[in-house]
Coordinates of C-alpha atoms in Angstrom, one line a residue:
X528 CA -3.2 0.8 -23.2
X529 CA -2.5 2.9 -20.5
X530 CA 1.2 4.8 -19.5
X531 CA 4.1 3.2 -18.5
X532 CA 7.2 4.2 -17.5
X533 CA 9.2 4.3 -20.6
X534 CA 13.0 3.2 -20.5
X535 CA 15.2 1.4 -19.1
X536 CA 13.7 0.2 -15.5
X537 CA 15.8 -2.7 -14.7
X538 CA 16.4 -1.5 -11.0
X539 CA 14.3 0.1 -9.2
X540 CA 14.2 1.8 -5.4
X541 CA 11.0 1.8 -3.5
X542 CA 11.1 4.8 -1.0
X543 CA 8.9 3.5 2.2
X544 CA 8.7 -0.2 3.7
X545 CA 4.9 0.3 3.9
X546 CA 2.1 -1.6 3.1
X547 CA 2.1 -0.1 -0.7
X548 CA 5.5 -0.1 -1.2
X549 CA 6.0 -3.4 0.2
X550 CA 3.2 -4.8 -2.4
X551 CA 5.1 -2.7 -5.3
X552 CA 8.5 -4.5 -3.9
X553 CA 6.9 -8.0 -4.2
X554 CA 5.3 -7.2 -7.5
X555 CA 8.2 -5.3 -9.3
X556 CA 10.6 -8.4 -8.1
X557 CA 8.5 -11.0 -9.7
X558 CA 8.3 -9.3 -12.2
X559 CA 12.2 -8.9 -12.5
X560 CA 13.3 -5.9 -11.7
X561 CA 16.1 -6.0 -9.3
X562 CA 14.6 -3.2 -6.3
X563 CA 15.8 -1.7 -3.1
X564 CA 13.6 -0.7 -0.9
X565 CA 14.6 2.4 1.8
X566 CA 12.5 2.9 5.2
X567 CA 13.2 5.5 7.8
X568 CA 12.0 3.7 10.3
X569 CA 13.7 0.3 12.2
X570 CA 11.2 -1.9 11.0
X571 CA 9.2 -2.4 8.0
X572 CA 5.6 -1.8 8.7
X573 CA 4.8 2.0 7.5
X574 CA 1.4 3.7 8.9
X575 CA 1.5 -0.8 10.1
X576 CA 3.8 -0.4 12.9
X577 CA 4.7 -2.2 15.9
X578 CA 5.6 -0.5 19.2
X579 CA 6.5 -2.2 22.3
X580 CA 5.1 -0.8 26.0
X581 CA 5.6 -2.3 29.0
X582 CA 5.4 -5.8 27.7
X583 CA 2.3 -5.0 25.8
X584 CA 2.6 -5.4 21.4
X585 CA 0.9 -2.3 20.1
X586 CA -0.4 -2.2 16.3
X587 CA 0.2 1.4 15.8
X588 CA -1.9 1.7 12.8
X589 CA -4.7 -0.6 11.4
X590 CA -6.6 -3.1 13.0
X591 CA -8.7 -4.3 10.6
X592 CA -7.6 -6.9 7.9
X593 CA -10.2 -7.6 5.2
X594 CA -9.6 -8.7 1.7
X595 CA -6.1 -10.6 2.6
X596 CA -6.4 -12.5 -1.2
X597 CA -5.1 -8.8 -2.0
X598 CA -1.9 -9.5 0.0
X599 CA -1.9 -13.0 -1.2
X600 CA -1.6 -11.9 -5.1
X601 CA 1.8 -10.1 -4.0
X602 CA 3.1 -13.0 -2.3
X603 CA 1.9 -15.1 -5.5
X604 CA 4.4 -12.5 -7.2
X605 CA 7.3 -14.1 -5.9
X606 CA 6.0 -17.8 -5.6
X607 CA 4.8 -17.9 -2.3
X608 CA 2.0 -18.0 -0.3
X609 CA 0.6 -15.7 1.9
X610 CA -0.9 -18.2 4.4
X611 CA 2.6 -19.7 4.6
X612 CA 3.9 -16.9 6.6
X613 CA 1.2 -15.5 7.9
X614 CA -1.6 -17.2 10.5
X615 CA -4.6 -15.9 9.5
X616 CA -7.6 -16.2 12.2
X617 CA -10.8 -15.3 10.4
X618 CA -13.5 -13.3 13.0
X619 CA -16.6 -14.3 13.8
X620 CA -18.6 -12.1 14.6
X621 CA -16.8 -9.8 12.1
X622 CA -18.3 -7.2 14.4
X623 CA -20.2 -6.6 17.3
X624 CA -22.3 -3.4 16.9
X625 CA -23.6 -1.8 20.3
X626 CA -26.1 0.6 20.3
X627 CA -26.9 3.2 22.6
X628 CA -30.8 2.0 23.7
X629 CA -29.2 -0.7 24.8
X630 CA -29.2 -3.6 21.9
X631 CA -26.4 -5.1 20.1
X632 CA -26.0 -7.2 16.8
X633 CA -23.4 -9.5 15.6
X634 CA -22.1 -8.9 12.2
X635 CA -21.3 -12.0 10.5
X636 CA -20.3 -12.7 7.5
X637 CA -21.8 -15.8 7.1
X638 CA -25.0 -15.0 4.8
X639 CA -27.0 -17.5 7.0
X640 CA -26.2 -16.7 10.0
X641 CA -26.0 -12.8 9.2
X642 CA -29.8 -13.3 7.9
X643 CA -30.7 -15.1 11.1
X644 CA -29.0 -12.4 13.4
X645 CA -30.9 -9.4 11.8
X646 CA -33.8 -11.2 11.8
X647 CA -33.6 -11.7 15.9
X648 CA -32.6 -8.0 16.0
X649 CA -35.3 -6.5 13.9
X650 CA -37.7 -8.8 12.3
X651 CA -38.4 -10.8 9.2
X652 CA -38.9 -7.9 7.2
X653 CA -34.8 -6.5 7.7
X654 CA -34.1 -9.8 7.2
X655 CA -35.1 -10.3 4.1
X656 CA -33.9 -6.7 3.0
X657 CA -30.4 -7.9 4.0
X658 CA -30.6 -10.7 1.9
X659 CA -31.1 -8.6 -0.9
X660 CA -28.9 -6.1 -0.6
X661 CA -25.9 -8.4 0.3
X662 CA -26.7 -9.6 -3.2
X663 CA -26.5 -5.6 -4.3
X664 CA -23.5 -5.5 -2.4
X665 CA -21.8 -8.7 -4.1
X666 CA -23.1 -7.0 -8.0
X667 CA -21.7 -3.9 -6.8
X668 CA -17.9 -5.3 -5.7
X669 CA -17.6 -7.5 -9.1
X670 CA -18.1 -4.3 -11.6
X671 CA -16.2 -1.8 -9.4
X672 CA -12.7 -4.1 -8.5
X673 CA -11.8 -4.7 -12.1
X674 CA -12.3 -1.0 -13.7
X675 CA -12.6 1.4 -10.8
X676 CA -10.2 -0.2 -8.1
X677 CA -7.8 -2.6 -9.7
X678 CA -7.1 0.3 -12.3
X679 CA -4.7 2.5 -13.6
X680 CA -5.8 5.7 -15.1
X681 CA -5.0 8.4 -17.5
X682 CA -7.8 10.3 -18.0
X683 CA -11.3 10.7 -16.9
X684 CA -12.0 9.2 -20.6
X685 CA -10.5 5.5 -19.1
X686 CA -14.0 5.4 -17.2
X687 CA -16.1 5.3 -20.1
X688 CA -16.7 1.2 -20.4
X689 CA -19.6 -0.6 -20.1
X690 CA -18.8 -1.3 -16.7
X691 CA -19.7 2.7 -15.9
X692 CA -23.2 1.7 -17.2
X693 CA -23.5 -1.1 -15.3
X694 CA -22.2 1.0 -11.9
X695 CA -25.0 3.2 -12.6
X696 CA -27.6 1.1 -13.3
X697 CA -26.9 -0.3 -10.1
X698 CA -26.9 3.3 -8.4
X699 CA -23.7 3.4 -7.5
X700 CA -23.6 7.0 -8.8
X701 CA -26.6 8.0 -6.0
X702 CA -26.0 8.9 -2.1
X703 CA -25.4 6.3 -0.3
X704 CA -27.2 6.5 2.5
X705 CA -30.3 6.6 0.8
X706 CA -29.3 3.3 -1.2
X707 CA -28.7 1.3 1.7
X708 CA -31.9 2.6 3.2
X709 CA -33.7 1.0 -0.1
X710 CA -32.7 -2.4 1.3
X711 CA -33.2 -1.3 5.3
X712 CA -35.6 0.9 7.2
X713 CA -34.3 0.3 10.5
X714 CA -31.6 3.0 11.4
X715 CA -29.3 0.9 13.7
X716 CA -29.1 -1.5 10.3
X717 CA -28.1 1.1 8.0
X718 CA -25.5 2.4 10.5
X719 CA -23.8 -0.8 10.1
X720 CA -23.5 -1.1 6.1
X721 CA -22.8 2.5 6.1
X722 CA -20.2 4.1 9.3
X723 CA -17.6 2.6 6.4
X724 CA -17.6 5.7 4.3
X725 CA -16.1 7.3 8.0
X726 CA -13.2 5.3 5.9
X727 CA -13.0 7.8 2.7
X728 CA -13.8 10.4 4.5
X729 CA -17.2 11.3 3.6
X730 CA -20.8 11.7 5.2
X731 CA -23.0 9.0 4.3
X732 CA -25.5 11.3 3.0
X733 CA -22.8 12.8 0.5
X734 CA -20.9 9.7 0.4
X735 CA -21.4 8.1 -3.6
X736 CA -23.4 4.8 -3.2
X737 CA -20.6 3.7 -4.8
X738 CA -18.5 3.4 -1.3
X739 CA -21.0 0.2 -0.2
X740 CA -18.1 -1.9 -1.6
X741 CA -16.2 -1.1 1.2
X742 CA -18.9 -2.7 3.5
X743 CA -19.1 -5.4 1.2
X744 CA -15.2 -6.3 2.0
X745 CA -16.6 -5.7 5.9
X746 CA -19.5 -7.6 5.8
X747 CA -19.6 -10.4 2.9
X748 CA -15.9 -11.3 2.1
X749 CA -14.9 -11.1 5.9
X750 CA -12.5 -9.6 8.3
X751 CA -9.6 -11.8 9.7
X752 CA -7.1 -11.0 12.1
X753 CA -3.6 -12.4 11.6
X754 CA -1.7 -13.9 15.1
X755 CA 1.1 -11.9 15.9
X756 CA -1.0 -8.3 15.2
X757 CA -1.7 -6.6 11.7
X758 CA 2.3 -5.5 11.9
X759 CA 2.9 -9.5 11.0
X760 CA 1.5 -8.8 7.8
X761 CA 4.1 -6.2 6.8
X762 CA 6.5 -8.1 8.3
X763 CA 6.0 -11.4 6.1
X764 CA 5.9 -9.4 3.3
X765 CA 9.2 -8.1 4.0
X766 CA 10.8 -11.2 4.3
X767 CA 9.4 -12.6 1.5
X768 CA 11.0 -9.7 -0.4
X769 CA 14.2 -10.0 1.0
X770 CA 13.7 -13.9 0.1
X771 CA 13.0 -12.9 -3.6
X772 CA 16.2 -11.0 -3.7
X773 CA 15.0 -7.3 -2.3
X774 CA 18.0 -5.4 -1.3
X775 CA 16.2 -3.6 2.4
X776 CA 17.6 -1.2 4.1
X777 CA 16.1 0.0 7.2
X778 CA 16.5 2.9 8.8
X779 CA 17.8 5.9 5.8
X780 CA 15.9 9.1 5.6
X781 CA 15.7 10.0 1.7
X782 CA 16.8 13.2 1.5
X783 CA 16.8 14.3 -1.9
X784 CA 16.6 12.9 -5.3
X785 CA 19.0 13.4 -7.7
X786 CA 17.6 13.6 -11.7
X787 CA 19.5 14.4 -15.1
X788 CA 16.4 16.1 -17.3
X789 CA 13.8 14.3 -17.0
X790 CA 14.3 11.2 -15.2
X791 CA 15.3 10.4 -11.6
X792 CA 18.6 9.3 -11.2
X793 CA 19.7 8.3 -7.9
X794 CA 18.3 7.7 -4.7
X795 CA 19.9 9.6 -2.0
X796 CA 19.6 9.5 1.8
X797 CA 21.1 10.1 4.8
X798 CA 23.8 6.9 4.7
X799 CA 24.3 6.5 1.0
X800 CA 23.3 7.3 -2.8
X801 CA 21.5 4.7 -4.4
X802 CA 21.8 4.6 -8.6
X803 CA 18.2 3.7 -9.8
X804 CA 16.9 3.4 -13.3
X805 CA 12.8 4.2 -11.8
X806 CA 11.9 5.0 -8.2
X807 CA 8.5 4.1 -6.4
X808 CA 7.6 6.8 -4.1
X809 CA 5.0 6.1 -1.1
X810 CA 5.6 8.8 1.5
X811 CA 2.5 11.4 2.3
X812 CA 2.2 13.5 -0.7
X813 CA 3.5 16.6 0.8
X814 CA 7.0 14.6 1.1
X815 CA 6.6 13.3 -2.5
X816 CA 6.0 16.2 -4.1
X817 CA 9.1 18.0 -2.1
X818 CA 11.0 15.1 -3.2
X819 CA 10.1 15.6 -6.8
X820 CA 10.4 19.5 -6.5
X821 CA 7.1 19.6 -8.3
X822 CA 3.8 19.9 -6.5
X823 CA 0.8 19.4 -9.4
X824 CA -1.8 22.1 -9.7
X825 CA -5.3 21.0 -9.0
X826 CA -8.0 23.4 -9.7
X827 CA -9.8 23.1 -5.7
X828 CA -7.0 22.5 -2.8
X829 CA -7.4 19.2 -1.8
X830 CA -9.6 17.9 0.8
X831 CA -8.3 15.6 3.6
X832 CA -10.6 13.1 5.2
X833 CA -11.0 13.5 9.0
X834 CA -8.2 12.0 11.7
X835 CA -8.8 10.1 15.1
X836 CA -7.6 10.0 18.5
X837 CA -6.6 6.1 19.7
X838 CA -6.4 5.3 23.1
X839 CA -3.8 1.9 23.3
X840 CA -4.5 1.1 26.7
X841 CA -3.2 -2.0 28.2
X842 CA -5.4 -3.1 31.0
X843 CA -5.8 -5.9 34.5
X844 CA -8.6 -7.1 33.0
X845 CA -11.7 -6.9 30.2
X846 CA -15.1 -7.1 29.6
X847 CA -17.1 -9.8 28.4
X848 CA -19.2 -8.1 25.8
X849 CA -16.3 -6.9 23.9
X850 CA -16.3 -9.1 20.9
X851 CA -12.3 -8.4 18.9
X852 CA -13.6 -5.7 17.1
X853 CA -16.5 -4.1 18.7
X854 CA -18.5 -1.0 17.7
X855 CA -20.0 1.4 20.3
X856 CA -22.8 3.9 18.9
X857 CA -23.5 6.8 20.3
X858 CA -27.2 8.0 19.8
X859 CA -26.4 10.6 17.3
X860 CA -25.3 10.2 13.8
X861 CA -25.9 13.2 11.0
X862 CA -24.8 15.7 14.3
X863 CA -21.1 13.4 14.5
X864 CA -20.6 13.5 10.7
X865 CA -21.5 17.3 10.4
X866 CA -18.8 17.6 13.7
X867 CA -16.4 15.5 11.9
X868 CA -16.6 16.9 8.6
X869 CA -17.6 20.2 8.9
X870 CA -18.1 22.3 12.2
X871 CA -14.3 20.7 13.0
X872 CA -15.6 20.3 16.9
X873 CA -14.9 17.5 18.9
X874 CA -17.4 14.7 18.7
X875 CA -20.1 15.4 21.6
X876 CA -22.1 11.8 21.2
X877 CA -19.0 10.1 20.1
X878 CA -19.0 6.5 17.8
X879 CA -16.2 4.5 18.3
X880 CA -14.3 1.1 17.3
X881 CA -12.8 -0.8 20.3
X882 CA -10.3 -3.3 19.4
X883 CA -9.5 -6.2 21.9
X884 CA -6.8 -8.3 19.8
X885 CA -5.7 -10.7 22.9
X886 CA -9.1 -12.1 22.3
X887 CA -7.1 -13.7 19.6
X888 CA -3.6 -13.4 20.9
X889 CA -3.4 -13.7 24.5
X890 CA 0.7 -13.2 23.9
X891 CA 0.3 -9.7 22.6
X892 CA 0.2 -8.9 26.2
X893 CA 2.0 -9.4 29.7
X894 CA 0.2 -13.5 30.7
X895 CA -3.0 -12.5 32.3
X896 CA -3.4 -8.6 30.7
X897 CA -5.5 -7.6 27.7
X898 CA -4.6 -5.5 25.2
X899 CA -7.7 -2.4 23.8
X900 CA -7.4 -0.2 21.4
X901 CA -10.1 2.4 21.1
X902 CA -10.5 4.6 18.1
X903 CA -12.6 7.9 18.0
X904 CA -12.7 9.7 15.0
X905 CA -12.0 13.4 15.4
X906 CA -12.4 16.8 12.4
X907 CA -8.7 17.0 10.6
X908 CA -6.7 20.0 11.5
X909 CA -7.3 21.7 8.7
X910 CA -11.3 22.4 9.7
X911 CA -10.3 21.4 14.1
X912 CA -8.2 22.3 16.5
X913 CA -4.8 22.8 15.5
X914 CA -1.8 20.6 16.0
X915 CA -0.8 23.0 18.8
X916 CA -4.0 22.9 20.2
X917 CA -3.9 18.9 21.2
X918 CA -1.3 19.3 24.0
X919 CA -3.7 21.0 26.4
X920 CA -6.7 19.0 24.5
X921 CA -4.9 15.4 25.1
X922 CA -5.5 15.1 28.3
X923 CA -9.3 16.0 29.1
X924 CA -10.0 14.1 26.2
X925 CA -8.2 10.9 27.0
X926 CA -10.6 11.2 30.4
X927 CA -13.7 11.9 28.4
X928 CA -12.9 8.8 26.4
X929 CA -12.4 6.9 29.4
X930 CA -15.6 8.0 30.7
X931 CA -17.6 7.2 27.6
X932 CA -16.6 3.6 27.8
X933 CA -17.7 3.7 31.2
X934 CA -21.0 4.4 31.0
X935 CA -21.2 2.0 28.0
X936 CA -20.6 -1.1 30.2
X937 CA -16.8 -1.1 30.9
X938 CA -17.0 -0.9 34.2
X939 CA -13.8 0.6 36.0
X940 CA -11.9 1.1 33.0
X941 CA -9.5 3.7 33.8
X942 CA -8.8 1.9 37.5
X943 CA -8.0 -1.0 34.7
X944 CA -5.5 0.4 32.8
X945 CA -1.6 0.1 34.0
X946 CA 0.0 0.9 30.2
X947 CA -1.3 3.3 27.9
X948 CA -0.9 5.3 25.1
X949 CA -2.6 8.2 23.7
X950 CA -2.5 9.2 20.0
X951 CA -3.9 12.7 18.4
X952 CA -3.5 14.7 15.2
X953 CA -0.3 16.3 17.1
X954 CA 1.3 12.8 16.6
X955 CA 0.2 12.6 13.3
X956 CA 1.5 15.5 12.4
X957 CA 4.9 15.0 13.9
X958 CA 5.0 11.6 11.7
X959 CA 4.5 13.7 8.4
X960 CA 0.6 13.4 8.0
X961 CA -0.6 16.1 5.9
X962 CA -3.7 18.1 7.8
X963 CA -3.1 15.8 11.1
X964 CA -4.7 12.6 9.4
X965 CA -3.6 8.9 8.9
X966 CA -6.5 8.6 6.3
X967 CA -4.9 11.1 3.7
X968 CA -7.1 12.9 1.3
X969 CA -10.4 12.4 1.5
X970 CA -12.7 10.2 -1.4
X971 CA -15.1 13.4 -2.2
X972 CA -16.1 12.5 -5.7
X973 CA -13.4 15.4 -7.1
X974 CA -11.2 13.1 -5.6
X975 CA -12.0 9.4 -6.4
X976 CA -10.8 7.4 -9.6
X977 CA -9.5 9.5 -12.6
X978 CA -10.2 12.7 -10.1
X979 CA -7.5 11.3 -7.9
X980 CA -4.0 12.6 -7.7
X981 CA -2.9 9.8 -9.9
X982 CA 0.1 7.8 -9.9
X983 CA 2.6 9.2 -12.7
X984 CA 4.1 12.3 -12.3
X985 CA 4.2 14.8 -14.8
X986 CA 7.8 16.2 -15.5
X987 CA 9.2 13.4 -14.4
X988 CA 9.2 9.5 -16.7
X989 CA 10.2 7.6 -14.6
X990 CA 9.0 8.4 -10.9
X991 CA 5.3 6.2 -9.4
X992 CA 3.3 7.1 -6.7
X993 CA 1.5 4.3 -4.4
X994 CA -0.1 4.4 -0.9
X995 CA -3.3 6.2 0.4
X996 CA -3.1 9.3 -1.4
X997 CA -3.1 8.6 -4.6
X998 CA -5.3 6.0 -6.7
X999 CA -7.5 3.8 -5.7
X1000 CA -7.1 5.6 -2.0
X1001 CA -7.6 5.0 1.4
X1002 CA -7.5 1.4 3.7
X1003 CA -5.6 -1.5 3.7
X1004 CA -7.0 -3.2 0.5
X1005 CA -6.5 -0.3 -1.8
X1006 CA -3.3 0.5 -0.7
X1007 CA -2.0 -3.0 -1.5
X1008 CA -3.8 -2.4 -4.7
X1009 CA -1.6 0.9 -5.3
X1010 CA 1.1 -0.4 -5.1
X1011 CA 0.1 -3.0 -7.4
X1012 CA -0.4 -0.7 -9.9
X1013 CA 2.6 1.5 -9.6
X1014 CA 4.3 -1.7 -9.8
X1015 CA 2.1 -2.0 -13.5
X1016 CA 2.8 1.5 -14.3
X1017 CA 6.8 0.1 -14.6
X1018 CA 6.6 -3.3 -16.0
X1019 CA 3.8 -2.9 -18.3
X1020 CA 2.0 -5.8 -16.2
X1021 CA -1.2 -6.6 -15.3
X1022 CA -1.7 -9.3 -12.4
X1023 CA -4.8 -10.7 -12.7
X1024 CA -7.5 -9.0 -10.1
X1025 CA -8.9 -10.3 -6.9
X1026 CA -12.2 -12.5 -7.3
X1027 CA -15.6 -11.2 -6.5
X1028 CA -15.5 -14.0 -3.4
X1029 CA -13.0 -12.3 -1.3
X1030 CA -11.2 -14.0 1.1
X1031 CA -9.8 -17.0 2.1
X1032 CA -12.5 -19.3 3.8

C-alpha cells in the first residue's frame, strides 16, 4: 500500500488550472471530493495556453497530443467522454522528418505503412529492423506504464517487482542510443526513434533505454491533433469539471497558505481565503516549495532539462513540404546535444520541430493565412546565457532562425510573415520557470521514478504535488498521469491504467 493523505479530505483546492491539476480536478471530483480549483491566469490552460495575435490563435505551449486515452480516463472520472468535447483529428504522417542531404521520411504510425516507408527510405534490411523493434517498443510500454509511469512511490524499494526484471531483461536499463541502433544501422532512422529523449532532457547516448517508450507513444500509439488547437483540450477539461460540480475561479494569485501544525488549512490569494481540508499544488517547484515554506534537501542540486526558443509566426502563405508537424535535421547530432546539454552555447547546426496547425484548422488563422510554429531547442540558463542575456540575443537569433528555414526549402519566409511572436528563456523566466525552461527538471536517472522529487511533502499530511516536476515527469501524457496520482495520493484510488494500445483509432 502506498501513502495517502490521512484525514479528513472532503474538500479539496487545486492551485493551477493546468493540464495536471485539471486531470487531479476531474479525478478528485469523481471521486467525491468537493474541489476548487484557483488559476492566475484568465483562462484555464497552464503551460496549454491560448493567446490571440492579430487574428491568428496561438497554442502557447505544446503542440503535440499523443496518448489522449490518458485524457480520456479523467473525463471517464466524471462520466463523460473525452471525444464528446473534444474533435480529435488523428495525423498521418505523425511526422515528416527532413534531413539535411536532402531526403525525407514519413513517420506513420500505421505498422504497414511505417514498414513500407522505411523500406523506400533505406532498404529491406531497416525495414525489417523496424518491425522488430516496434515490437521492442510495444514490450517496452506494457511493463513500464503500469509500475514505472502509472505509479505512486515511496521509496526506491516500491521498484523492486518483477516487472524491474522484466525492464531489464528487455534493456531498458542500457543507453539508449545504442538500443535503438540494435534494431537500426542507418543514422537518419535512429534519429527518429531517439530526438524524443530531447523531451527528458537527456542525450541519447546517456539517455536510459528506458526513455524509447516515449517514442513508442510517438511512433506506435499515434499523434492527433484536436480542432480548435491543443488549448481545446484544457479547455474541455475545464468545463467538464465545472459540469461535475468544480467550484473555478480564474484569475487569483495564491499568495500564501495558511496551516495549523501540520496540515494546510486554507487557501489564500489575492481576492479571497479558501477553507480546505487537502490542497493539490502544481505550480513550478520553486513556487511550491515557497508556498509550503519547506524546500526538501536532495543530496545533488537538481538538474533542469534544456529550454527552447519558438518562433509563432503567422504568415501570407506556406510551403508544400510542411507536413502538421514536420522535423528539420540539421547535419549534426552528438555536437547539438553536447551544445544543448553541456557547453550551454547556442545550437550552431540547429534541429528543429515546425508546427503548421491550419493544415488541420484553417480557422486558427485570418481566411487565407497559415499559422507555424517553429521550435529550436536551446542550453537552460543555468549552463547558457542568462535571462538577461536574451534581450540583446532575441533578435539575431529570431533572424538566424529565419534564415535556417530558408535555406531548408521555405522560400521567402521572413518576407511571409505579417504576425509573429518570439519566445526565449527570458519569457520563461518571467512566467515562473525555474532555470529558464518549460520542460522542468530534467529525467537524469537521479531523477526519474523513486529518484524523483515525489509527490507528498514531508512536514506537511495533507499537501500533493502534480505537474512536470515531480513524478512521472515531463510531457503531456505524464503530466495528466500526475495528476492522476496526486488525485490517488488523497482518495486512496487507483483508476485503472491506460492499455498498451494507446490511442483512440
Amino acid at each position: 500500500m502506498t501513502r495517502t493523505v490521512p484525514g479528513r479530505t472532503d474538500h479539496v483546492v487545486v492551485v493551477g488550472a493546468g493540464l495536471a491539476g485539471l486531470s487531479a480536478a476531474l479525478h478528485l471530483l469523481g471521486a467525491g471530493r468537493r474541489v476548487t480549483v484557483v488559476e492566475r491566469e484568465a483562462l484555464p490552460g497552464g503551460r496549454a495556453g491560448r493567446r490571440e495575435l492579430g487574428g491568428y490563435h496561438l497554442d502557447t505551449g505544446p503542440t503535440v497530443l499523443t496518448m489522449p486515452d490518458l485524457a480520456d480516463e479523467a473525463f471517464a472520472a466524471v462520466g463523460e467522454r473525452l471525444r464528446d468535447r473534444v474533435e480529435l483529428l488523428p495525423l498521418h504522417p505523425a511526422y515528416r522528418a527532413c534531413f539535411a542531404d536532402g531526403t525525407a521520411l514519413d513517420v506513420h504510425t500505421d505498422a504497414d505503412a511505417m514498414e513500407a516507408e522505411v523500406q523506400r527510405f533505406a532498404g529491406a534490411r531497416e525495414a525489417a529492423g523496424y518491425r522488430r523493434l516496434r515490437h521492442w517498443l510495444g514490450r517496452l510500454y506494457a511493463v513500464q506504464m503500469r509500475r514505472f509511469i502509472d505509479a505512486n512511490f515511496d521509496s526506491p524499494l516500491g521498484l523492486l517487482t518483477p516487472d524491474l526484471a522484466r525492464l531489464a531483461a528487455l534493456g531498458g536499463f542500457g543507453r539508449l542510443d545504442g538500443r535503438i541502433g540494435r534494431f537500426l544501422t542507418d543514422e537518419r532512422l535512429k534519429r527518429v526513434f531517439s530526438f524524443q529523449a530531447l523531451y527528458a532532457g537527456v542525450a541519447p547516448a546517456r539517455a536510459l533505454a528506458a526513455y524509447a517508450v516515449i517514442a513508442y507513444m510517438d511512433t506506435v500509439a499515434g499523434v492527433y491533433f484536436p480542432r480548435g488547437g491543443m488549448h481545446a483540450l484544457p479547455r474541455a477539461m475545464a468545463g467538464a469539471a465545472v459540469d461535475a460540480g468544480a467550484d473555478l475561479r480564474l484569475g487569483r494569485d495564491v499568495t500564501r497558505l495558511e496551516r495549523s501544525g501540520t496540515r494546510i488549512t486554507a487557501v489564500v490569494t489575492d481576492h479571497e481565503r479558501i477553507p480546505c481540508d487537502a490542497v493539490v499544488l502544481t505550480p513550478e517547484l520553486p513556487v511550491s516549495h515557497r508556498l509550503l515554506g519547506h524546500r526538501p534537501r536532495r543530496p545533488l542540486a537538481l538538474r533542469h532539462a534544456p529550454s527552447a526558443v519558438v518562433l509563432h509566426a503567422g504568415t501570407t502563405r506556406t510551403w508544400p513540404h510542411l507536413a502538421h508537424h514536420t522535423l528539420s535535421f540539421g547535419a549534426a547530432w552528438s555536437r547539438t546535444f553536447d551544445e544543448l546539454t553541456r557547453t550551454g552555447t547556442l545550437m550552431t547546426d540547429p534541429s528543429l520541430l515546425i508546427t503548421r496547425p491550419t493544415a488541420h484548422d484553417p480557422a486558427l488563422a485570418p481566411e487565407g493565412r497559415h499559422l507555424h510554429y517553429v521550435l529550436a531547442p536551446c542550453p537552460n540558463t543555468d549552463i547558457g546565457p542568462g535571462a538577461h542575456a536574451w534581450s540583446d540575443l532575441a533578435p539575431r537569433y529570431r533572424d538566424r532562425l529565419l534564415a535556417t528555414l530558408e535555406r531548408r526549402g521555405l522560400t521567402g519566409i521572413a518576407a511571409a510573415v505579417e504576425q509573429e511572436c518570439l519566445v526565449t528563456p527570458a519569457d520563461w523566466t518571467a512566467q515562473g520557470h525555474a532555470a529558464g525552461t518549460p520542460f522542468s527538471v530534467a529525467h537524469t536517472f537521479a531523477q526519474t521514478g523513486p529518484f524523483r522529487p515525489r509527490n507528498l511533502v514531508r512536514g506537511t499530511d495533507n499537501a500533493v504535488l502534480a505537474g512536470c516536476g515531480t513524478t512521472p515527469g515531463v510531457g503531456v501524457p505524464t503530466v495528466l498521469v500526475s495528476g492522476k496520482l496526486a488525485a490517488a495520493r488523497i482518495t486512496g484510488t487507483r483508476a485503472r491504467p491506460a492499455a498498451a494500445g494507446g490511442g483512440h483509432r
